[in-house]
Tab-separated table of C-alpha atoms in Angstrom:
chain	number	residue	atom	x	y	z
A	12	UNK	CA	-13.027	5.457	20.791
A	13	UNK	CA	-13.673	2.537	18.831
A	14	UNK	CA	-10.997	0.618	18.025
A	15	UNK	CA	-9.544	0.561	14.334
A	16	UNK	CA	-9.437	-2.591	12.633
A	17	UNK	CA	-6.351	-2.079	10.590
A	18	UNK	CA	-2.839	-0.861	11.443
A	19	UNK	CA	-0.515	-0.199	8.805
A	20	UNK	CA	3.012	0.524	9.322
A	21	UNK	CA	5.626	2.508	8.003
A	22	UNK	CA	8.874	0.658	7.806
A	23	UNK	CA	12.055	2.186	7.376
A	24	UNK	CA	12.885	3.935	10.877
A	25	UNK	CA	9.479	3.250	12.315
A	26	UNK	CA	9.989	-1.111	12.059
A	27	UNK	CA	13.561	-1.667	11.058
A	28	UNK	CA	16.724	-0.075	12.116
A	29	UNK	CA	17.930	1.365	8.400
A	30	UNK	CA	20.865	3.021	9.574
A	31	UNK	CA	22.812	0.176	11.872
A	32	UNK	CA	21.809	-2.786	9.237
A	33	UNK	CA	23.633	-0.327	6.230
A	34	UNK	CA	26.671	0.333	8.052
A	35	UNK	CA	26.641	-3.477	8.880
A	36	UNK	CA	26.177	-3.802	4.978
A	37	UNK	CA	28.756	-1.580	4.536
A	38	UNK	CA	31.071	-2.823	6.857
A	39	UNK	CA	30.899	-6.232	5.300
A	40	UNK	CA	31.345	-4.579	1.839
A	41	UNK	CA	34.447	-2.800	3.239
A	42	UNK	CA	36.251	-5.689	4.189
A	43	UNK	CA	35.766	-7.853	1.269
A	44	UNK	CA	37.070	-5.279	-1.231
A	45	UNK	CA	39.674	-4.441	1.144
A	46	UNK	CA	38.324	-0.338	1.358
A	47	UNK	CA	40.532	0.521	4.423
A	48	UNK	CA	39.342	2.851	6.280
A	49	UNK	CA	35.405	4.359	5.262
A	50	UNK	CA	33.157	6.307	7.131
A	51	UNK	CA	30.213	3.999	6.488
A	52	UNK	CA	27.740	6.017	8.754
A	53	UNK	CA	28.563	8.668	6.402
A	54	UNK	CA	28.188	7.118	3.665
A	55	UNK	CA	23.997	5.704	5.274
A	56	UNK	CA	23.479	9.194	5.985
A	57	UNK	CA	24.312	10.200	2.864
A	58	UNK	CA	22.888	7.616	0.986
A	59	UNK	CA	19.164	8.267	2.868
A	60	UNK	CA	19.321	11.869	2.892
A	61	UNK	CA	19.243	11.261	-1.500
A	62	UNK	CA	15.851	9.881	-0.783
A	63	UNK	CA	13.219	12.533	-0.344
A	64	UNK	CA	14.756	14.206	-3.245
A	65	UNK	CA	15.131	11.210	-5.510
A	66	UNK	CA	11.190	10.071	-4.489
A	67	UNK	CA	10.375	14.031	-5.284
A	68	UNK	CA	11.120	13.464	-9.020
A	69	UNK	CA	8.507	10.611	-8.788
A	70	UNK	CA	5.853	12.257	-6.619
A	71	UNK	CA	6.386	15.727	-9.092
A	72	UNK	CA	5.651	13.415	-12.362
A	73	UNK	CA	9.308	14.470	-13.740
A	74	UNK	CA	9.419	10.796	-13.695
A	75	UNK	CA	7.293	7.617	-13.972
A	76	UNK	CA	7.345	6.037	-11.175
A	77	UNK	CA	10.511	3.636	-10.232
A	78	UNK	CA	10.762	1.162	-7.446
A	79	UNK	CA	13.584	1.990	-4.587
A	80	UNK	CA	15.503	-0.260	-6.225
A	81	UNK	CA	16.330	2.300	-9.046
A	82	UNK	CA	16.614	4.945	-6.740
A	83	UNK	CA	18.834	3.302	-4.168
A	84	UNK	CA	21.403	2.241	-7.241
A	85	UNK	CA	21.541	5.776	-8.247
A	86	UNK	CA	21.838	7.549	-4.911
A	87	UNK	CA	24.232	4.667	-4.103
A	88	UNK	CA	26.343	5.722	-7.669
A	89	UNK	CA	26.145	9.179	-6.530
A	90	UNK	CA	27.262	8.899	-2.809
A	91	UNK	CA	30.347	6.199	-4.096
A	92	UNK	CA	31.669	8.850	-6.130
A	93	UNK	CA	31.225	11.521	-3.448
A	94	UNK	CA	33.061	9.086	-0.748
A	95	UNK	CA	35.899	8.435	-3.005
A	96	UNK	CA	34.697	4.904	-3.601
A	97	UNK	CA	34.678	5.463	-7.607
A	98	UNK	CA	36.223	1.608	-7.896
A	99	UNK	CA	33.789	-0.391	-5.770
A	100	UNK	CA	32.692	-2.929	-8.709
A	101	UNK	CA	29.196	-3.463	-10.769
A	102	UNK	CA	28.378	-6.638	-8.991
A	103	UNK	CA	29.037	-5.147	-5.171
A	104	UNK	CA	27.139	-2.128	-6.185
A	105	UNK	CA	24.090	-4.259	-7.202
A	106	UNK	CA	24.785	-6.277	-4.328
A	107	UNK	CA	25.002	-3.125	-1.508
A	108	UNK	CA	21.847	-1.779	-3.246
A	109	UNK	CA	19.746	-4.848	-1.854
A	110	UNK	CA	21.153	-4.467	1.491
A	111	UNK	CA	18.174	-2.544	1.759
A	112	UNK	CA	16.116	-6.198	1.383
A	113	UNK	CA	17.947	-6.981	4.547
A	114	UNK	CA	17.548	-4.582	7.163
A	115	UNK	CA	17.390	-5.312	10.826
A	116	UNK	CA	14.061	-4.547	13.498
A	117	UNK	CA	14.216	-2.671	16.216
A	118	UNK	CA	14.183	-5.419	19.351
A	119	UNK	CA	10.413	-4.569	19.983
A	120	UNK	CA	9.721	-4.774	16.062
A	121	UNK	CA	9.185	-8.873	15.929
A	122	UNK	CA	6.835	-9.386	19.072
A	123	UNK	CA	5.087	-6.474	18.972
A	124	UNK	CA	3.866	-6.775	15.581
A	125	UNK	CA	3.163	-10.726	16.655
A	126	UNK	CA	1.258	-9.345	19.438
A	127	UNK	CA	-1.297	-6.541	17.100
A	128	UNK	CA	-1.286	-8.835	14.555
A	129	UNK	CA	-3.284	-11.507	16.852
A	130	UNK	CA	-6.303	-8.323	16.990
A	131	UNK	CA	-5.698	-6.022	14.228
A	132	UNK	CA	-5.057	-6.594	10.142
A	133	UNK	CA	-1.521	-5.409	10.083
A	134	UNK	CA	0.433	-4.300	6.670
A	135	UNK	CA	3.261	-2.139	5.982
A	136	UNK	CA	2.137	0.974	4.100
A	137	UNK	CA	5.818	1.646	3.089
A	138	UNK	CA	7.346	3.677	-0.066
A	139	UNK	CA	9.359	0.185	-0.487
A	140	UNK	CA	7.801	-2.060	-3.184
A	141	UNK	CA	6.394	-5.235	-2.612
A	142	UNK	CA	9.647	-7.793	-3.353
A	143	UNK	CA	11.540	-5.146	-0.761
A	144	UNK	CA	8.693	-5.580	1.838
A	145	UNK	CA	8.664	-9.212	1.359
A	146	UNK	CA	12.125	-10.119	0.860
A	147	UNK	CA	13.105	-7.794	4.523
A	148	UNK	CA	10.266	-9.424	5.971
A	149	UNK	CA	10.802	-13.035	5.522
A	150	UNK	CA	14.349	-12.211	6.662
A	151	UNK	CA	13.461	-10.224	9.627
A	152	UNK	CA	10.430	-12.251	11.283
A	153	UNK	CA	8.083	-9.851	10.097
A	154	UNK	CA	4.084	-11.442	9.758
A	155	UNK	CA	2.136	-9.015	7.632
A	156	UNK	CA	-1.702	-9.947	6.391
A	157	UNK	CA	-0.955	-8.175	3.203
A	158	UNK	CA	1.819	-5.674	1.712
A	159	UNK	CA	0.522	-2.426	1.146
A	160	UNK	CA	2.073	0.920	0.003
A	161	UNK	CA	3.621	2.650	-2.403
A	162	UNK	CA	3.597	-0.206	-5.519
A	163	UNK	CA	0.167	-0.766	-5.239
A	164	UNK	CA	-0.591	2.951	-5.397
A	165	UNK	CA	2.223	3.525	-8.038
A	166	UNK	CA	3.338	7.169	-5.899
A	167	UNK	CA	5.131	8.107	-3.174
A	168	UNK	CA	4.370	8.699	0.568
A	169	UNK	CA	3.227	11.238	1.610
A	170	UNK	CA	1.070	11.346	-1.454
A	171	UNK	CA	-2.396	11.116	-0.192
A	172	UNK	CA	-3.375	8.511	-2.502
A	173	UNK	CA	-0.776	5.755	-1.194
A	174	UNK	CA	-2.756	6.010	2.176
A	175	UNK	CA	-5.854	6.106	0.882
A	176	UNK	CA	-5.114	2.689	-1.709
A	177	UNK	CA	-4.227	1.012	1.579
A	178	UNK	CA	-7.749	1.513	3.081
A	179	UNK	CA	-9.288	0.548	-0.565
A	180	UNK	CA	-7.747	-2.862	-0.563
A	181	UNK	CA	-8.607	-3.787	3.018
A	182	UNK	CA	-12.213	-2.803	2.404
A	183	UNK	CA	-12.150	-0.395	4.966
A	184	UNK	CA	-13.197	3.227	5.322
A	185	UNK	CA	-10.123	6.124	6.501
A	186	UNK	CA	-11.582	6.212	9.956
A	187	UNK	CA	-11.134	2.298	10.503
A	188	UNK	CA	-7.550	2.302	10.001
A	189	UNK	CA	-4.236	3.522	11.979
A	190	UNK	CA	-0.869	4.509	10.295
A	191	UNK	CA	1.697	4.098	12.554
A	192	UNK	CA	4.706	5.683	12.399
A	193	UNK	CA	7.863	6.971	13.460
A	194	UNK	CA	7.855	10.224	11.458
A	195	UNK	CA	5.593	13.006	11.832
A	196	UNK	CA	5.339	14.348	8.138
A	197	UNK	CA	3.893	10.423	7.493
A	198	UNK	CA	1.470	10.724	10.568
A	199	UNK	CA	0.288	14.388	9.293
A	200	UNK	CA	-0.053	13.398	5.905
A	201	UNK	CA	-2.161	9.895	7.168
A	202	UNK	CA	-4.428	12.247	9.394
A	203	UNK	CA	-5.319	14.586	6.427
A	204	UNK	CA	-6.542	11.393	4.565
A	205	UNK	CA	-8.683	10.599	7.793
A	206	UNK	CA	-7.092	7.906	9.413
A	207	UNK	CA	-5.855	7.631	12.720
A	208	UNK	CA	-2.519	7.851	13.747
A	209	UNK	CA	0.135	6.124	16.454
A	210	UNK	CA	3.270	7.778	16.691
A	211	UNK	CA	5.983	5.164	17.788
A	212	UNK	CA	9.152	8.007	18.564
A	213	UNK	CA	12.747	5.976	16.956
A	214	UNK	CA	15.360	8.462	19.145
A	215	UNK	CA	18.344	6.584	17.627
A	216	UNK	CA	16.913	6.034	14.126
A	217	UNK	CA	19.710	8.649	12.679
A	218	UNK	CA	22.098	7.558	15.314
A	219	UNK	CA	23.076	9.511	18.579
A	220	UNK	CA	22.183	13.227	18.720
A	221	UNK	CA	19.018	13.066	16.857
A	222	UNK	CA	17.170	16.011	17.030
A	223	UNK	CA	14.033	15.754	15.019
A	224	UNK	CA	10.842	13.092	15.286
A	225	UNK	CA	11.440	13.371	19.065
A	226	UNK	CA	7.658	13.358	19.557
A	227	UNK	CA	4.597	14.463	17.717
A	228	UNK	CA	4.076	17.841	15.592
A	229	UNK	CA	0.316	17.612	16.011
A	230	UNK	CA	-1.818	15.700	17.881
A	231	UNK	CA	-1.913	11.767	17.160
A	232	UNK	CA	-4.257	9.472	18.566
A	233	UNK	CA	-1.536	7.428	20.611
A	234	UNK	CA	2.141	7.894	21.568
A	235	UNK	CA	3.627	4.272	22.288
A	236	UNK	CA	7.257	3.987	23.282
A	237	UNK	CA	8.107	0.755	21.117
A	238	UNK	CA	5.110	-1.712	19.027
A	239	UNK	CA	4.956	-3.549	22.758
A	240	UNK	CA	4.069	-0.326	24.602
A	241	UNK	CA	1.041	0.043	20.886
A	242	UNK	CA	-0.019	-3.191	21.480
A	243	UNK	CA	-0.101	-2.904	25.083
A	244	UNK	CA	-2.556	0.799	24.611
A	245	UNK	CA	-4.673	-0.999	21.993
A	246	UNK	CA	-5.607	-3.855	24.301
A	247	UNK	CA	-3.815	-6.470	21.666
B	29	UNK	CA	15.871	-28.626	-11.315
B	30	UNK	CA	16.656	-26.111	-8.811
B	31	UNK	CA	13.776	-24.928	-6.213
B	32	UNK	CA	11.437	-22.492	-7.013
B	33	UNK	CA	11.695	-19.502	-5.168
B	34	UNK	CA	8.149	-18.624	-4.806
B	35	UNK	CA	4.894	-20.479	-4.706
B	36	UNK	CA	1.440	-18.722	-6.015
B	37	UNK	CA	-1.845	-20.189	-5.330
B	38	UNK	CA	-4.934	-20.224	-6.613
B	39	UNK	CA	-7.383	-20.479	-3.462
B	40	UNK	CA	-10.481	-20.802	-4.212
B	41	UNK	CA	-10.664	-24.808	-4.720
B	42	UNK	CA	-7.420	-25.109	-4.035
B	43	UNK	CA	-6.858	-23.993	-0.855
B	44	UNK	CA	-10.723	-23.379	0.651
B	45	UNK	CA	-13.515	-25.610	0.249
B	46	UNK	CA	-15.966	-22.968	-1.358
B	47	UNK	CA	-18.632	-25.267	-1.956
B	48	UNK	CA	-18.824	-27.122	1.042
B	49	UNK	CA	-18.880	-23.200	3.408
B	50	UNK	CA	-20.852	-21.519	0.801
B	51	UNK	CA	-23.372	-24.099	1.436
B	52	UNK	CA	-22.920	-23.913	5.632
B	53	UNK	CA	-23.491	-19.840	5.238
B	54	UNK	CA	-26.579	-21.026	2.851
B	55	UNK	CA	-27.899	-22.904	5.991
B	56	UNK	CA	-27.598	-20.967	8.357
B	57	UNK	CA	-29.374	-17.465	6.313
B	58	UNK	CA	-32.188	-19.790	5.706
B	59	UNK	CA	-32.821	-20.804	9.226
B	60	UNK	CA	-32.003	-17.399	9.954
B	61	UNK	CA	-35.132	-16.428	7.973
B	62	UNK	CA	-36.899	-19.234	8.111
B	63	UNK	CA	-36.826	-20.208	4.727
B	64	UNK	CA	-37.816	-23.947	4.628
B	65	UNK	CA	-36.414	-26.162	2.252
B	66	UNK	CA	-34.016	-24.981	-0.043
B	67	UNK	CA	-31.494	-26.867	-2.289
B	68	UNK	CA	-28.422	-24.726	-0.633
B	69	UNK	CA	-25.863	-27.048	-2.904
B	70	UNK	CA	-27.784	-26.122	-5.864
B	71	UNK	CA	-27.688	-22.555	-5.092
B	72	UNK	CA	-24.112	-22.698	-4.603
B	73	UNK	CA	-23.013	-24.672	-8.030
B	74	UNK	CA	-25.544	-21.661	-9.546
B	75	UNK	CA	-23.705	-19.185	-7.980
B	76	UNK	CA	-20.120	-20.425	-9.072
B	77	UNK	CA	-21.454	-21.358	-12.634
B	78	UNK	CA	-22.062	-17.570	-12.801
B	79	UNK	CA	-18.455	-16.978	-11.765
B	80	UNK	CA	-16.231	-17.263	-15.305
B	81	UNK	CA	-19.025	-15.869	-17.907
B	82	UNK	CA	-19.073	-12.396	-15.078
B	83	UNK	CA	-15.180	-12.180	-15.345
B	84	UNK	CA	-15.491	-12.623	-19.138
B	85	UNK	CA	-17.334	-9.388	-19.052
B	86	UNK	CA	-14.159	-7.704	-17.624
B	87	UNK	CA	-11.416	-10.150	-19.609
B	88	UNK	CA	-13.293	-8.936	-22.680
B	89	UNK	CA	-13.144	-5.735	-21.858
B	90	UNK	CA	-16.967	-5.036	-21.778
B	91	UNK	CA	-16.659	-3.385	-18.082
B	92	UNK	CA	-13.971	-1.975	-16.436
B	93	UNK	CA	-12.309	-4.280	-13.500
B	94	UNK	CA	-14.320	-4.562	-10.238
B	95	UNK	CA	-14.038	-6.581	-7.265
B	96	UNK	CA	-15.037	-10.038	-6.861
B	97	UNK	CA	-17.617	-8.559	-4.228
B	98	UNK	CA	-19.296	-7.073	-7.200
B	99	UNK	CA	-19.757	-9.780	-9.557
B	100	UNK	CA	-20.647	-12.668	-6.271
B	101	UNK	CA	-23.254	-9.479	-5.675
B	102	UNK	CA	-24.567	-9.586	-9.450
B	103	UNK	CA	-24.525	-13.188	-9.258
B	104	UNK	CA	-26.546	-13.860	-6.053
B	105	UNK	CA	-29.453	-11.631	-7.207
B	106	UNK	CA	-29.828	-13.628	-10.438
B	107	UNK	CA	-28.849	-17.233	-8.403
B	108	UNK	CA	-32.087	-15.971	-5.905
B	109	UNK	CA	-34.048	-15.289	-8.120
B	110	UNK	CA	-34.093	-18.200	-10.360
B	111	UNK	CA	-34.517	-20.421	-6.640
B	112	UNK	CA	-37.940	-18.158	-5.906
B	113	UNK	CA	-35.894	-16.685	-2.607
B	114	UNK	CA	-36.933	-13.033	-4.194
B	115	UNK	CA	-37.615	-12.385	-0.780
B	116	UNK	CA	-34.200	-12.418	0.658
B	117	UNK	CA	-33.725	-8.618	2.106
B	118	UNK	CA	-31.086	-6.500	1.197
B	119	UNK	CA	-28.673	-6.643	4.307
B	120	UNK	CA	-28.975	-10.603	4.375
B	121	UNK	CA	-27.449	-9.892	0.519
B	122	UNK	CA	-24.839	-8.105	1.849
B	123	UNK	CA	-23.471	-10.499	4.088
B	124	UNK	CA	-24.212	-13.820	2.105
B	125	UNK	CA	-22.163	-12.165	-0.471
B	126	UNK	CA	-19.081	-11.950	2.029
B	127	UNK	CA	-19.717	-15.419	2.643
B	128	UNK	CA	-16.776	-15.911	0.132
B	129	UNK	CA	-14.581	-13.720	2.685
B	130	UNK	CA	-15.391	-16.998	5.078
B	131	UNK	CA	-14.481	-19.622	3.131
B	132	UNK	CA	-13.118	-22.855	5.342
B	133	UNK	CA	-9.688	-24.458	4.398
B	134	UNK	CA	-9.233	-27.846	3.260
B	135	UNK	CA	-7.881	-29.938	6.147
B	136	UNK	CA	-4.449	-30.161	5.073
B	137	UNK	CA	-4.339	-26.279	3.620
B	138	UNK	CA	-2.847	-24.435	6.994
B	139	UNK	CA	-0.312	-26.685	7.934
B	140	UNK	CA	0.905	-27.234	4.708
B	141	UNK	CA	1.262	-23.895	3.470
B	142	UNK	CA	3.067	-22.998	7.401
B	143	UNK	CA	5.513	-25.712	5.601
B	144	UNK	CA	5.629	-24.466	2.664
B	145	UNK	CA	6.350	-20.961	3.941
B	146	UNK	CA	9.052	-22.094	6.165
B	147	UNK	CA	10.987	-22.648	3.039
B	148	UNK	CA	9.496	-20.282	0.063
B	149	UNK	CA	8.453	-17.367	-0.787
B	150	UNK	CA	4.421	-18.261	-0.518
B	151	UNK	CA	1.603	-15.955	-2.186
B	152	UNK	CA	-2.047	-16.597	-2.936
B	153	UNK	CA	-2.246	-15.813	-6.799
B	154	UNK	CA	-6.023	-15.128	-6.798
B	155	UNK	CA	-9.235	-13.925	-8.570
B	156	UNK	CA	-10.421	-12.807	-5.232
B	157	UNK	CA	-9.292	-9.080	-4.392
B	158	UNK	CA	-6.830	-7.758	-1.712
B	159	UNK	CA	-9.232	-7.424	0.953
B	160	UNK	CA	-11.124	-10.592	0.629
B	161	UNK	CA	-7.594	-12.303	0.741
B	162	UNK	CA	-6.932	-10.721	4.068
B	163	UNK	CA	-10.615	-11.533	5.508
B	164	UNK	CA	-10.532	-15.163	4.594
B	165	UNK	CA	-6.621	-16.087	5.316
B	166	UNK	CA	-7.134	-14.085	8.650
B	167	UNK	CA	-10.321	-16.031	9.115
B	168	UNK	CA	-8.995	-19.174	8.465
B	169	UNK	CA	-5.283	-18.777	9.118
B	170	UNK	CA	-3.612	-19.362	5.662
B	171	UNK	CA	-0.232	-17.132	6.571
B	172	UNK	CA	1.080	-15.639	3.095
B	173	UNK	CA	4.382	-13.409	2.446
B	174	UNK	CA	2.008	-10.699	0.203
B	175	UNK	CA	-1.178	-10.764	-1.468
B	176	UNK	CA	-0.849	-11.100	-4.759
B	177	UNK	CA	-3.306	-11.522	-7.870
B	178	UNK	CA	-6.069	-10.038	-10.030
B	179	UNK	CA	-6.506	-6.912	-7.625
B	180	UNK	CA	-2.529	-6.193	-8.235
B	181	UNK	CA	-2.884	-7.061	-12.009
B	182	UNK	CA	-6.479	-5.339	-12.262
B	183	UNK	CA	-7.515	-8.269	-14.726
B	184	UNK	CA	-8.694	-11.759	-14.194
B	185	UNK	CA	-7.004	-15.304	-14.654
B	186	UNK	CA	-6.322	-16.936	-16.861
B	187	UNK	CA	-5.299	-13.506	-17.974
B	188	UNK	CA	-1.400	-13.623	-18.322
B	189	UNK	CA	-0.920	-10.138	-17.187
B	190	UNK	CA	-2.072	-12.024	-13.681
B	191	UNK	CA	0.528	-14.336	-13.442
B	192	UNK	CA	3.438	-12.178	-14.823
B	193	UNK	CA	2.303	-9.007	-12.575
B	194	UNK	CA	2.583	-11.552	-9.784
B	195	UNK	CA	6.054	-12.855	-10.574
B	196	UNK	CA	7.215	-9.154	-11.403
B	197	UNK	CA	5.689	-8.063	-7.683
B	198	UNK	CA	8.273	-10.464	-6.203
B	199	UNK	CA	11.964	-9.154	-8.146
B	200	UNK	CA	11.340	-12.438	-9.859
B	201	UNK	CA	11.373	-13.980	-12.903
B	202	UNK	CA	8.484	-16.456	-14.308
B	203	UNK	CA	11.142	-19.699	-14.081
B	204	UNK	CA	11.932	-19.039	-10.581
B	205	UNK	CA	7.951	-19.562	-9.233
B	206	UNK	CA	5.562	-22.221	-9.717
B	207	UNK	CA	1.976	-21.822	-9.948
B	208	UNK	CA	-0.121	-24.662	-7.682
B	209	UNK	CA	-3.954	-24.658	-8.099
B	210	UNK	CA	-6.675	-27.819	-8.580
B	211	UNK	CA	-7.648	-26.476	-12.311
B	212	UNK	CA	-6.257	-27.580	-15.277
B	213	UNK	CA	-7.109	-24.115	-16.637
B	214	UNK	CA	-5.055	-22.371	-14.360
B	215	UNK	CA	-1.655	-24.503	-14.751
B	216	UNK	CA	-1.925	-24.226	-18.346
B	217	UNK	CA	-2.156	-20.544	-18.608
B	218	UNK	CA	0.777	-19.951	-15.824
B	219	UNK	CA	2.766	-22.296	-17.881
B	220	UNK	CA	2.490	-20.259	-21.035
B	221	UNK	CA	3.790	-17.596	-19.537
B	222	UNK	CA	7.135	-19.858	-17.867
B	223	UNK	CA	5.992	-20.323	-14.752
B	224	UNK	CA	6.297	-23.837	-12.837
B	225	UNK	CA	3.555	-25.890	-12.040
B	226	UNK	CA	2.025	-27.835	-9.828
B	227	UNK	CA	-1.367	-29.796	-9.468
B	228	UNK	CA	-2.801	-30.427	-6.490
B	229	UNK	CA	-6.389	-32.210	-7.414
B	230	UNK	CA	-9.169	-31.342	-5.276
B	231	UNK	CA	-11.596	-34.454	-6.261
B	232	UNK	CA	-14.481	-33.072	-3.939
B	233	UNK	CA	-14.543	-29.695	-4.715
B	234	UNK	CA	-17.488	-29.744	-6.930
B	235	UNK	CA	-19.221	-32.474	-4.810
B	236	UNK	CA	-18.828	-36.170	-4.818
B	237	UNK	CA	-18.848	-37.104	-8.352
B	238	UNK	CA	-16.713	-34.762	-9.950
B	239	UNK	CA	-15.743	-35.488	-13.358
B	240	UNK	CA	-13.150	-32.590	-13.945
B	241	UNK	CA	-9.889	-31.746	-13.164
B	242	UNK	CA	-9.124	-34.870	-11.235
B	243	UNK	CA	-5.603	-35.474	-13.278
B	244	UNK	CA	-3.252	-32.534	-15.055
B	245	UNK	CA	-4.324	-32.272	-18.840
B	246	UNK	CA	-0.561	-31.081	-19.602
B	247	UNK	CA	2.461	-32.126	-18.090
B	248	UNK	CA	2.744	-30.488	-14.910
B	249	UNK	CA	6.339	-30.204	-13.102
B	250	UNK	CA	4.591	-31.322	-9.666
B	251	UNK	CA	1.423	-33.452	-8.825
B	252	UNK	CA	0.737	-33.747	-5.297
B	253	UNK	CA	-1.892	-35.522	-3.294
B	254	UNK	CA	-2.303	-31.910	-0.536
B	255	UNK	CA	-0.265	-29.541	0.431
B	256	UNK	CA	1.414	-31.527	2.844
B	257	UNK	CA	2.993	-33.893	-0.437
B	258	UNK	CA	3.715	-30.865	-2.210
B	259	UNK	CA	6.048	-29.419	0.993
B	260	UNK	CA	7.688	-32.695	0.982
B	261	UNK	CA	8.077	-33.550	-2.641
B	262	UNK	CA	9.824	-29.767	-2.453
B	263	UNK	CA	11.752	-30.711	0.160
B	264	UNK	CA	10.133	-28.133	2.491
């Protein structure tokens, strides 16, 4: 096959570790308000699993559309109050809300992305806006040629048109560019549009025990163990 | 004053010599076709003279917004024409138009804006669209945080809607980023709307002999000699 010229990336799961980073964020949060005792990998797991809903008001046109900004501050209302945590403060809730600016990578995330970056275009094609993408990037090492997603497009993966905005702006056609990603409903929804598709497996994105995203739904292009392993199949 | 946060740039004179690689690609289609003696410089100053009546047509509202690719396109048929190369095929078209997709940096653009990026937030704030961003900084390896600009704003500068969609793109507001470009025009509009400034003359980029833009018109919170003096006068 010829190979694509573009690659763009999901983000949260398939580049960064969401999970760890906002019990870290929690953690931090915990001691500083003194919270004793909190289940913070609850309260992650509850926070994300607000998320597909949340976007579904957006992608249904209940809504206009909102950045994940206004969506994480309202999950993160709703999961407080659910947790018990009714008294964490206005200016640590605005505060925890941006933890999602400052998420870690997986260890492979930094070089691997170096490493494509040298042969392919590479952008994120993330539901995070663009001050998200930029402000977790310049944190986390991460060199993208352009942000992408679901800002430019104004909807919500796996709307068809937030892949399809990304191949617009590059100047490419479907067919010249890869979504890679950790998730299968991302991959399936990428393929539809005609692109190709990498699936990059994140066993421990929901911590240990995870039972879903194992490995591919339908058939994908490439399977690649980490963005090394990608680069590595793609001759980058 | 406290730092900006963020840095936009205009690019095209400010950060690429257009003239100077417009002129190279000039060359090199005419020995390609064997065209003899042609004034390539004088093609090129055509060609950009067309540049801010085309956008007009879309600041006026007269057309709907298209791509820099279509108006250079427009452009170069008339610019031909008028220099008796009528006979210029099709495909050569094509390409010379994406001549502006291979535009060289000035010599002190890459390492200055690595500097620059070191410290800020760093984003080209451009007429040129998304994909002709990523072509030429790939190209030439100008390394931005997100590609901002008229694509993103879907009008052209000095258009305020460019400049604010810009600062909004970032979680920003207009005090906290400062506009750097080689044209008066530019500085003045991003000021209007509260963004910083800074000039960074390009005395050669219309040729030896330039008459304009050589000092700021308005008082400008930054003048700087390249990129290099603005990283240090910022402390980057």
């Amino acid at each position: 096959m010829e190979p694509p010229r573009a690659l763009l990336f999901d983000v949260f799961g398939t580049c960064v570790d969401w999970r760890s980073s906002i019990i870290r964020e929690g953690e931090a949060l915990g001691r500083r308000l003194g919270l004793g005792t909190v289940d913070w990998a609850a309260v992650a797991d509850a926070w994300r699993a607000l998320y597909q809903p949340q976007m579904e008001t957006v992608r249904s046109g209940a809504r206009p559309w909102v950045t994940l900004d206004v969506l994480h501050r309202e999950a993160l209302d709703r999961v407080l109050a659910d947790a018990g945590l009714q008294g964490v403060p206005e200016s640590d809730r605005a505060d925890f809300t941006l933890a999602w600016h400052r998420l870690d990578p997986w260890p492979d995330t930094v070089a691997g992305l170096h490493r494509l970056g040298q042969r392919f275009v590479v952008a994120p094609n993330s539901n995070g806006h663009i001050a998200l993408m930029v402000n977790l990037s310049k944190r986390a090492g991460l060199r993208w040629d352009a942000i992408l997603g679901a800002e430019l497009a104004r909807a919500y993966k796996p709307q068809p048109e937030v892949y399809l905005r990304g191949v617009e702006a590059l100047g490419l056609v479907p067919s010249q560019v890869m979504m890679v990603a950790a998730h299968n409903v991302d991959l399936v929804a990428a393929a539809a549009c005609g692109l190709r598709t990498a699936f990059v497996p994140r066993p421990t994105e929901h911590g240990a025990g995870q039972t879903t995203d194992l490995r591919p739904a339908r058939p994908v292009d490439v399977v690649a163990t980490d963005l090394g392993d990608l680069a590595g199949q793609l001759g980058a």
